[in-house]
mmCIF file with all atom_site columns, C-alpha atoms in Angstrom:
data_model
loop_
_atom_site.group_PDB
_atom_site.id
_atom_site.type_symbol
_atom_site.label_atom_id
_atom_site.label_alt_id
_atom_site.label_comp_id
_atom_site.label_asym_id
_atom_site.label_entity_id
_atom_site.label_seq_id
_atom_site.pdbx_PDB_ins_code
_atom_site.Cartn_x
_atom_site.Cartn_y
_atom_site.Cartn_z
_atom_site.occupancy
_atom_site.B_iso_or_equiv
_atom_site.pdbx_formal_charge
_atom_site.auth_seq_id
_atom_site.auth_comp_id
_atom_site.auth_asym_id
_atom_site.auth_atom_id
_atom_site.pdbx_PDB_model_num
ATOM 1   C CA . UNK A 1 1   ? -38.209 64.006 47.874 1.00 0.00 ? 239 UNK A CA 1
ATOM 2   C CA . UNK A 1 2   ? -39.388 63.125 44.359 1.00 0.00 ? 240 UNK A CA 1
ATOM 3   C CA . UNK A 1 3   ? -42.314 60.496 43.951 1.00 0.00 ? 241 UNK A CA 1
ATOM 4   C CA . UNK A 1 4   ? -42.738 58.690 40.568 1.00 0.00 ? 242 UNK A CA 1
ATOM 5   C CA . UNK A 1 5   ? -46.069 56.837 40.176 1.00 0.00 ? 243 UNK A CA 1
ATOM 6   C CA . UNK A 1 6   ? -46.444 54.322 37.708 1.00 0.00 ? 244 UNK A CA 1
ATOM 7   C CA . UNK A 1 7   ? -50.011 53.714 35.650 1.00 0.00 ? 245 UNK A CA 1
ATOM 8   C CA . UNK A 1 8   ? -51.345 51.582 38.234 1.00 0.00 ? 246 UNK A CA 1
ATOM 9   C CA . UNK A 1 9   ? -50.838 54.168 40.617 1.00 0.00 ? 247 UNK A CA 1
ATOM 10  C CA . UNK A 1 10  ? -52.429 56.507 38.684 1.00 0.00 ? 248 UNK A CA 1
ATOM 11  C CA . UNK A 1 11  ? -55.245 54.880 37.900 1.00 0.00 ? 249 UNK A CA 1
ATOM 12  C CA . UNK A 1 12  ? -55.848 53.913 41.601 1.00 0.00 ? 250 UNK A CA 1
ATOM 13  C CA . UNK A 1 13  ? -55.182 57.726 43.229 1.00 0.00 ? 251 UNK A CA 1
ATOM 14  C CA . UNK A 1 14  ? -58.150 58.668 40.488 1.00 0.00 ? 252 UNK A CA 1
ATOM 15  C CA . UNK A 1 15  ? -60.310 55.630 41.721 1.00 0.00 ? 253 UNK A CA 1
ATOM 16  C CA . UNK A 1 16  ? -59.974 53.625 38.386 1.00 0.00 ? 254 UNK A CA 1
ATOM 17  C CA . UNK A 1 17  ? -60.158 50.103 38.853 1.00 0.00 ? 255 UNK A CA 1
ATOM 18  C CA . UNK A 1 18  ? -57.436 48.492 37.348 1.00 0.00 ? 256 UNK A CA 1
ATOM 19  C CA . UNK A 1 19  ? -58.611 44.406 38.343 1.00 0.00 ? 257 UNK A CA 1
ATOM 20  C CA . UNK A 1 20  ? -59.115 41.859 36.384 1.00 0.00 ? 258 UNK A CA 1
ATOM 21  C CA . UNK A 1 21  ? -61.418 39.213 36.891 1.00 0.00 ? 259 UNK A CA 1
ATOM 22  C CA . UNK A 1 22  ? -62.268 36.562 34.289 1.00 0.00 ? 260 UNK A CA 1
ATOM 23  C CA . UNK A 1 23  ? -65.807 35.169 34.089 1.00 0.00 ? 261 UNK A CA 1
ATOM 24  C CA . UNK A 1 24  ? -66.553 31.852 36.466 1.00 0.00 ? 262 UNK A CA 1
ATOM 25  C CA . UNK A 1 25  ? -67.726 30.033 33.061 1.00 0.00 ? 263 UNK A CA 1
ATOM 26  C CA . UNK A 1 26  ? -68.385 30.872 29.449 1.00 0.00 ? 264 UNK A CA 1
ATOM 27  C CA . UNK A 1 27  ? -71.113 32.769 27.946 1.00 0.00 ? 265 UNK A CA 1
ATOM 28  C CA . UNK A 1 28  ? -74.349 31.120 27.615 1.00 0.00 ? 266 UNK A CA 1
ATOM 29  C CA . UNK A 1 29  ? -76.128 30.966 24.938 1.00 0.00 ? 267 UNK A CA 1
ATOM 30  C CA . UNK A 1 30  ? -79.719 30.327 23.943 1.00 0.00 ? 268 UNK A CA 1
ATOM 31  C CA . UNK A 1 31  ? -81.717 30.364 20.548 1.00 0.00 ? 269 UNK A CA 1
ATOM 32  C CA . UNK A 1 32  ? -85.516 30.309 20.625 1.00 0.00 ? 270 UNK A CA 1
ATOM 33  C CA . UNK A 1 33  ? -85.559 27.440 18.008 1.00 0.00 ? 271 UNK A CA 1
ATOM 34  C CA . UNK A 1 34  ? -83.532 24.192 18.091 1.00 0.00 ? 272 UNK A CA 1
ATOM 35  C CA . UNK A 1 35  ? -83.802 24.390 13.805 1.00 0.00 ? 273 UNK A CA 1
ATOM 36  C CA . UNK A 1 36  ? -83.809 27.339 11.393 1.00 0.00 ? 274 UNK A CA 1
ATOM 37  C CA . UNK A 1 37  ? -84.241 27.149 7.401  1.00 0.00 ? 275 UNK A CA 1
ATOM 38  C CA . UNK A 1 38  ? -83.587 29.883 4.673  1.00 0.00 ? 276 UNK A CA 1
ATOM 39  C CA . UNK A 1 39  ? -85.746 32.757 5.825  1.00 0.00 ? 277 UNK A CA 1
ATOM 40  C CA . UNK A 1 40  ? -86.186 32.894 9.384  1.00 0.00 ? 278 UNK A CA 1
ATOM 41  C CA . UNK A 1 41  ? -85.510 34.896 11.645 1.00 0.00 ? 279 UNK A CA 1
ATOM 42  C CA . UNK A 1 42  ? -83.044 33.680 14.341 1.00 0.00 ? 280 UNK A CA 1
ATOM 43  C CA . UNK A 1 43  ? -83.723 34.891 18.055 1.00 0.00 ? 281 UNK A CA 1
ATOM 44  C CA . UNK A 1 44  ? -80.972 34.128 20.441 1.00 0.00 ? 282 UNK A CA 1
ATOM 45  C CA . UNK A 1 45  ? -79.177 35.607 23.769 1.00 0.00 ? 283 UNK A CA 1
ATOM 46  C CA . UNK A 1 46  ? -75.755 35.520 25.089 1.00 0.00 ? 284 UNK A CA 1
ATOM 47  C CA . UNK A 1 47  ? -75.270 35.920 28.843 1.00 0.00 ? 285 UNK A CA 1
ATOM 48  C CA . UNK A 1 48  ? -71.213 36.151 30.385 1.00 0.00 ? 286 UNK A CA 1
ATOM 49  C CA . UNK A 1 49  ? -71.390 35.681 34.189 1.00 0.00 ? 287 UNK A CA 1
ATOM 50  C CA . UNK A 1 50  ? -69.953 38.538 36.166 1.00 0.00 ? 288 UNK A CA 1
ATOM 51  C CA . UNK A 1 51  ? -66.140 39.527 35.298 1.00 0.00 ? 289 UNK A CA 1
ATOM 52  C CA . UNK A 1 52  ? -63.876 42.349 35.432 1.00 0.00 ? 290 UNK A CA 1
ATOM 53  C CA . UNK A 1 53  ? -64.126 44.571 33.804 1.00 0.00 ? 291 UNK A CA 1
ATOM 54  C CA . UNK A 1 54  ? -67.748 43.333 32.471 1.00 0.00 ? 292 UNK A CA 1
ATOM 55  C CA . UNK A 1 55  ? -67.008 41.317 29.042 1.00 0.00 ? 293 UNK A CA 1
ATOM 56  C CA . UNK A 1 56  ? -68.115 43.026 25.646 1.00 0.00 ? 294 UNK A CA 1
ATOM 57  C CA . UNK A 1 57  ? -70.074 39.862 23.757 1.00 0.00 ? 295 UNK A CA 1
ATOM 58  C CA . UNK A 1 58  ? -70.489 38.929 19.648 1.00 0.00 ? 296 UNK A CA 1
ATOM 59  C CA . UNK A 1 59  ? -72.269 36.391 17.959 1.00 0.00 ? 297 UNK A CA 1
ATOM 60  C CA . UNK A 1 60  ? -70.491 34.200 15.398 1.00 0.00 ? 298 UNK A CA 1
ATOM 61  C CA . UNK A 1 61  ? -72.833 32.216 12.451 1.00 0.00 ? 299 UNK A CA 1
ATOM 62  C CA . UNK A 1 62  ? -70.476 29.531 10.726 1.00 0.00 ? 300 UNK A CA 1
ATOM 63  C CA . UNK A 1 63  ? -67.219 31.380 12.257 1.00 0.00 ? 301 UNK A CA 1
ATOM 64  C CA . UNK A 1 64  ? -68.099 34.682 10.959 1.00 0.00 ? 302 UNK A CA 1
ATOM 65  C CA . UNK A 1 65  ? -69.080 37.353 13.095 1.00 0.00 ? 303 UNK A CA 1
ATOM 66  C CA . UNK A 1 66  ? -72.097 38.853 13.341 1.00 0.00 ? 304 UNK A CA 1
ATOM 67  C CA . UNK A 1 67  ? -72.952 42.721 12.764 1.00 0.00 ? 305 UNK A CA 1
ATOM 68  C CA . UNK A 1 68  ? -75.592 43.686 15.251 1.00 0.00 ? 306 UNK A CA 1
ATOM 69  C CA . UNK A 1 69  ? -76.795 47.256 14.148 1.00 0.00 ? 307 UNK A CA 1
ATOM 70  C CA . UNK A 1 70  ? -78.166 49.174 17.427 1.00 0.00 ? 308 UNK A CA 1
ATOM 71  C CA . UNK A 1 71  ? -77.730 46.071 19.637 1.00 0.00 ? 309 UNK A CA 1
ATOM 72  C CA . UNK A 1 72  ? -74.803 46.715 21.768 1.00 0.00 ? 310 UNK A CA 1
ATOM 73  C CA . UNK A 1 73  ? -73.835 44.804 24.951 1.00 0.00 ? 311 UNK A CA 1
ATOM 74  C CA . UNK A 1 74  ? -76.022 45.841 27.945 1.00 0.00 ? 312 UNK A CA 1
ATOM 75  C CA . UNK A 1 75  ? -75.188 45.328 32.226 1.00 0.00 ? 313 UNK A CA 1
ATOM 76  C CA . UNK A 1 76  ? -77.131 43.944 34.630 1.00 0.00 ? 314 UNK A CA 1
ATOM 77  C CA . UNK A 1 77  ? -76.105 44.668 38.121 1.00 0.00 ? 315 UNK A CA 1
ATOM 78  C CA . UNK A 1 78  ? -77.031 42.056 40.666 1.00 0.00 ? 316 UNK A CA 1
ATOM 79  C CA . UNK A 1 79  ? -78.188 43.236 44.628 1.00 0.00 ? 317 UNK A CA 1
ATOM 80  C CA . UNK A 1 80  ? -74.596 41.466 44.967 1.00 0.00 ? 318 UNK A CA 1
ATOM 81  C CA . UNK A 1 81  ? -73.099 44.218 43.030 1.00 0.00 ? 319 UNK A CA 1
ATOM 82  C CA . UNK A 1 82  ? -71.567 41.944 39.736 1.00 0.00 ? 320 UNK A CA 1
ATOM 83  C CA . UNK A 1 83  ? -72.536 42.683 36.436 1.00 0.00 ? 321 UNK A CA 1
ATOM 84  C CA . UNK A 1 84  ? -73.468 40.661 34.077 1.00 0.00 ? 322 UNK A CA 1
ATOM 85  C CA . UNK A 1 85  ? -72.865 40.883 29.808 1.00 0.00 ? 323 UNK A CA 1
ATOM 86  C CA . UNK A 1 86  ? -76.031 40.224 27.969 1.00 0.00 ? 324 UNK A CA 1
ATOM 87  C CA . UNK A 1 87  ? -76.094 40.546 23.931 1.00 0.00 ? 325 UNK A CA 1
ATOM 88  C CA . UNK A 1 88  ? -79.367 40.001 22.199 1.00 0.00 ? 326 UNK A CA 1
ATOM 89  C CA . UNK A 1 89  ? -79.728 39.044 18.101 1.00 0.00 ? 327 UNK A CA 1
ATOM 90  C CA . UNK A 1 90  ? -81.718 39.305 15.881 1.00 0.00 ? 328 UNK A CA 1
ATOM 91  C CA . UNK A 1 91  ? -81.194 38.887 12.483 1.00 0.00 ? 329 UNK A CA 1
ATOM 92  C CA . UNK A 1 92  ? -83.472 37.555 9.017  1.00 0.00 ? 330 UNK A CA 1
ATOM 93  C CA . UNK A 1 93  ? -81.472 34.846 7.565  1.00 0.00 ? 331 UNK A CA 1
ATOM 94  C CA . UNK A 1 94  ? -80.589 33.949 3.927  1.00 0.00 ? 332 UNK A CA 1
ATOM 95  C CA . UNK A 1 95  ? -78.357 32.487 1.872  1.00 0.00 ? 333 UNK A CA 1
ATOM 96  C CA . UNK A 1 96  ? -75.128 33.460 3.434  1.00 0.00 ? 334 UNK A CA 1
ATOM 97  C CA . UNK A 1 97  ? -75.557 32.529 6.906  1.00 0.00 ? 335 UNK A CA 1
ATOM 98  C CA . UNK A 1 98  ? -75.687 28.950 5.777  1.00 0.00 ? 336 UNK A CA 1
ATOM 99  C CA . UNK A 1 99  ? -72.839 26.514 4.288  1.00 0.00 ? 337 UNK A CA 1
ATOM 100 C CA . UNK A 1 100 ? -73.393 24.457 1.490  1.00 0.00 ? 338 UNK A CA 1
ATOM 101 C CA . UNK A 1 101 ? -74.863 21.592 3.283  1.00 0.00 ? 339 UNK A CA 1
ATOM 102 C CA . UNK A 1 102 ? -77.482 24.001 5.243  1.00 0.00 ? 340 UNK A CA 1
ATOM 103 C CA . UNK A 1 103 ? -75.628 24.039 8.529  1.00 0.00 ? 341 UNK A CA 1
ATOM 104 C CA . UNK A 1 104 ? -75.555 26.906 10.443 1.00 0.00 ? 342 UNK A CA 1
ATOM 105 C CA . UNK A 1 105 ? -73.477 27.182 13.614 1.00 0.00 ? 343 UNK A CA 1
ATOM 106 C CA . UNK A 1 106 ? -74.022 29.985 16.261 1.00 0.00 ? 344 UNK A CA 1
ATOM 107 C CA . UNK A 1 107 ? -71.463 30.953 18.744 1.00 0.00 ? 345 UNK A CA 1
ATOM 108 C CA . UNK A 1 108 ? -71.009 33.830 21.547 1.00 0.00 ? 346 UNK A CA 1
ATOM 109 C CA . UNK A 1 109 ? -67.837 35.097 22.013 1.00 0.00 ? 347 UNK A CA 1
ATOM 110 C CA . UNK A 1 110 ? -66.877 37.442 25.190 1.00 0.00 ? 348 UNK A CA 1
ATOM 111 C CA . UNK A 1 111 ? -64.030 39.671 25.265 1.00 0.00 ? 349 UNK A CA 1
ATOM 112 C CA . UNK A 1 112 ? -61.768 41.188 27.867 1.00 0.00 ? 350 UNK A CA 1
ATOM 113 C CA . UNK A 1 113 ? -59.483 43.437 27.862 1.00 0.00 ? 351 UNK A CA 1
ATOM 114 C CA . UNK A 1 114 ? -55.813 42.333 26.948 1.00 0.00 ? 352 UNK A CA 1
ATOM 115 C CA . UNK A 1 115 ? -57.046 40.002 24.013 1.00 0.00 ? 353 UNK A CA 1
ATOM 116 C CA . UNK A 1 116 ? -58.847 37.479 26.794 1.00 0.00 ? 354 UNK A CA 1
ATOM 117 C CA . UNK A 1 117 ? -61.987 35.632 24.582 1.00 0.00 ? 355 UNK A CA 1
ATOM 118 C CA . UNK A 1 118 ? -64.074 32.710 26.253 1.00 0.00 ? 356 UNK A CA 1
ATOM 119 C CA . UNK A 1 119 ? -66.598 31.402 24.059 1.00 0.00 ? 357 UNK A CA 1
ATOM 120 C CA . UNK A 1 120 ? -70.001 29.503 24.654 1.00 0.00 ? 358 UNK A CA 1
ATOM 121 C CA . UNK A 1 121 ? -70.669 25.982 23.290 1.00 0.00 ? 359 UNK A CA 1
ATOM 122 C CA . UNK A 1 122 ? -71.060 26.244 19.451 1.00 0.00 ? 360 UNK A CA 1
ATOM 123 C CA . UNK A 1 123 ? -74.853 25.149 18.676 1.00 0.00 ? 361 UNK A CA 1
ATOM 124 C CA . UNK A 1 124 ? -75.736 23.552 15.716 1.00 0.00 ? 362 UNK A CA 1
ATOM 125 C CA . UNK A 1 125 ? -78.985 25.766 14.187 1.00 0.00 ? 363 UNK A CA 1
ATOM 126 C CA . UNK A 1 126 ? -78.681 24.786 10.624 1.00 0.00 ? 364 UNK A CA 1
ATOM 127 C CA . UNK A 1 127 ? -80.563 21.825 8.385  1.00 0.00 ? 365 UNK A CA 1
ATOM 128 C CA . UNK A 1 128 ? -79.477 18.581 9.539  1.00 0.00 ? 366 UNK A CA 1
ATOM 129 C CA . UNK A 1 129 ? -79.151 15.898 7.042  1.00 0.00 ? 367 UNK A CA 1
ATOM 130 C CA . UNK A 1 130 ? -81.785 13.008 7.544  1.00 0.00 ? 368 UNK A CA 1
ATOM 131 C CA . UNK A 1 131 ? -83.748 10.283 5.738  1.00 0.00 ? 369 UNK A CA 1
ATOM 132 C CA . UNK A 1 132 ? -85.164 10.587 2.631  1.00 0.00 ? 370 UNK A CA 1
ATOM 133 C CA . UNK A 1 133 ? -88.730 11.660 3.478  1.00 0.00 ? 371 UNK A CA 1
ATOM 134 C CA . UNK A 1 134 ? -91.504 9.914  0.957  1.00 0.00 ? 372 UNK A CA 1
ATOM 135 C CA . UNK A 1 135 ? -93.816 12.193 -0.919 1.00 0.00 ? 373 UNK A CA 1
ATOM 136 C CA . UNK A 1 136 ? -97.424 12.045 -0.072 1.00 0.00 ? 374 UNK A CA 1
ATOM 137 C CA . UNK A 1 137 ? -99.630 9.002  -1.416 1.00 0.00 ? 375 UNK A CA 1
ATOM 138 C CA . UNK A 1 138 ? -96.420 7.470  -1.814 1.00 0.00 ? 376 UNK A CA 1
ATOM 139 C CA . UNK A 1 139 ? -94.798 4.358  -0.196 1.00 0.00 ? 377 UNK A CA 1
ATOM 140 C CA . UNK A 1 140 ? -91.780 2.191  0.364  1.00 0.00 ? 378 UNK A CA 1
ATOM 141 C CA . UNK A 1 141 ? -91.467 -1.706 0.482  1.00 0.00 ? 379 UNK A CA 1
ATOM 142 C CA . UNK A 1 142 ? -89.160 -3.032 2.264  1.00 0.00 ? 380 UNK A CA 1
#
């Protein structure tokens, strides 16, 4: 008797788990200021709830992504056994991370295999455009 065994097979006689489970809700993701201007240094975290496999996460400023040198997605594995994606950045910010009005919009993106992306809510980091503000010793009438 002759036995073929497909991939799945395979992958299941060697203990590979071949699931897929997408994430209960996009990434989340958090910057330590509300505003940041030409020069500093934006802080922020990306957390994907639990999926399988665990999602690999990237940041996006202004729909470009993000190099992060040495900062690669890390696991945490709850008592519940699900692990969760976590991405940190850090990154000094000048001139090109901004568009010509001064807005800057950061996004986390997390991937799954077979081309699956879920992405957080896009916050707006950048300059925002606002009233004239008078110089000191200076006033308006109205």
């Amino acid at each position: 008797m002759r036995m073929e065994m497909n991939e799945f097979h395979l992958l299941a006689l060697c203990g590979v788990d071949s699931r897929v489970e997408l994430p209960r809700s996009p990434p989340k993701l958090w910057a330590h200021r509300d505003r940041y201007e030409l020069g500093d240094q934006l802080l922020a975290n990306c957390t994907a709830p639990p999926a399988i496999p665990p999602a690999q996460l990237s940041f996006t400023i202004n729909n470009e992504t993000v190099p992060t040198p040495g900062a690669d997605t890390t696991y945490r594995i709850t008592p519940d056994r699900e692990t969760w994606s976590v991405l940190s950045l850090s990154v000094q910010l000048d001139q090109r991370h901004f568009l010509n009005n001064g807005r800057l919009t950061l996004q986390c993106t997390a991937t799954l295999p077979a081309g699956f992306e879920v992405k957080s809510e896009p916050q707006e980091l950048g300059i925002r455009p606002s009233e004239p503000v008078p110089e000191r010793g200076k006033s308006f009438v109205f």
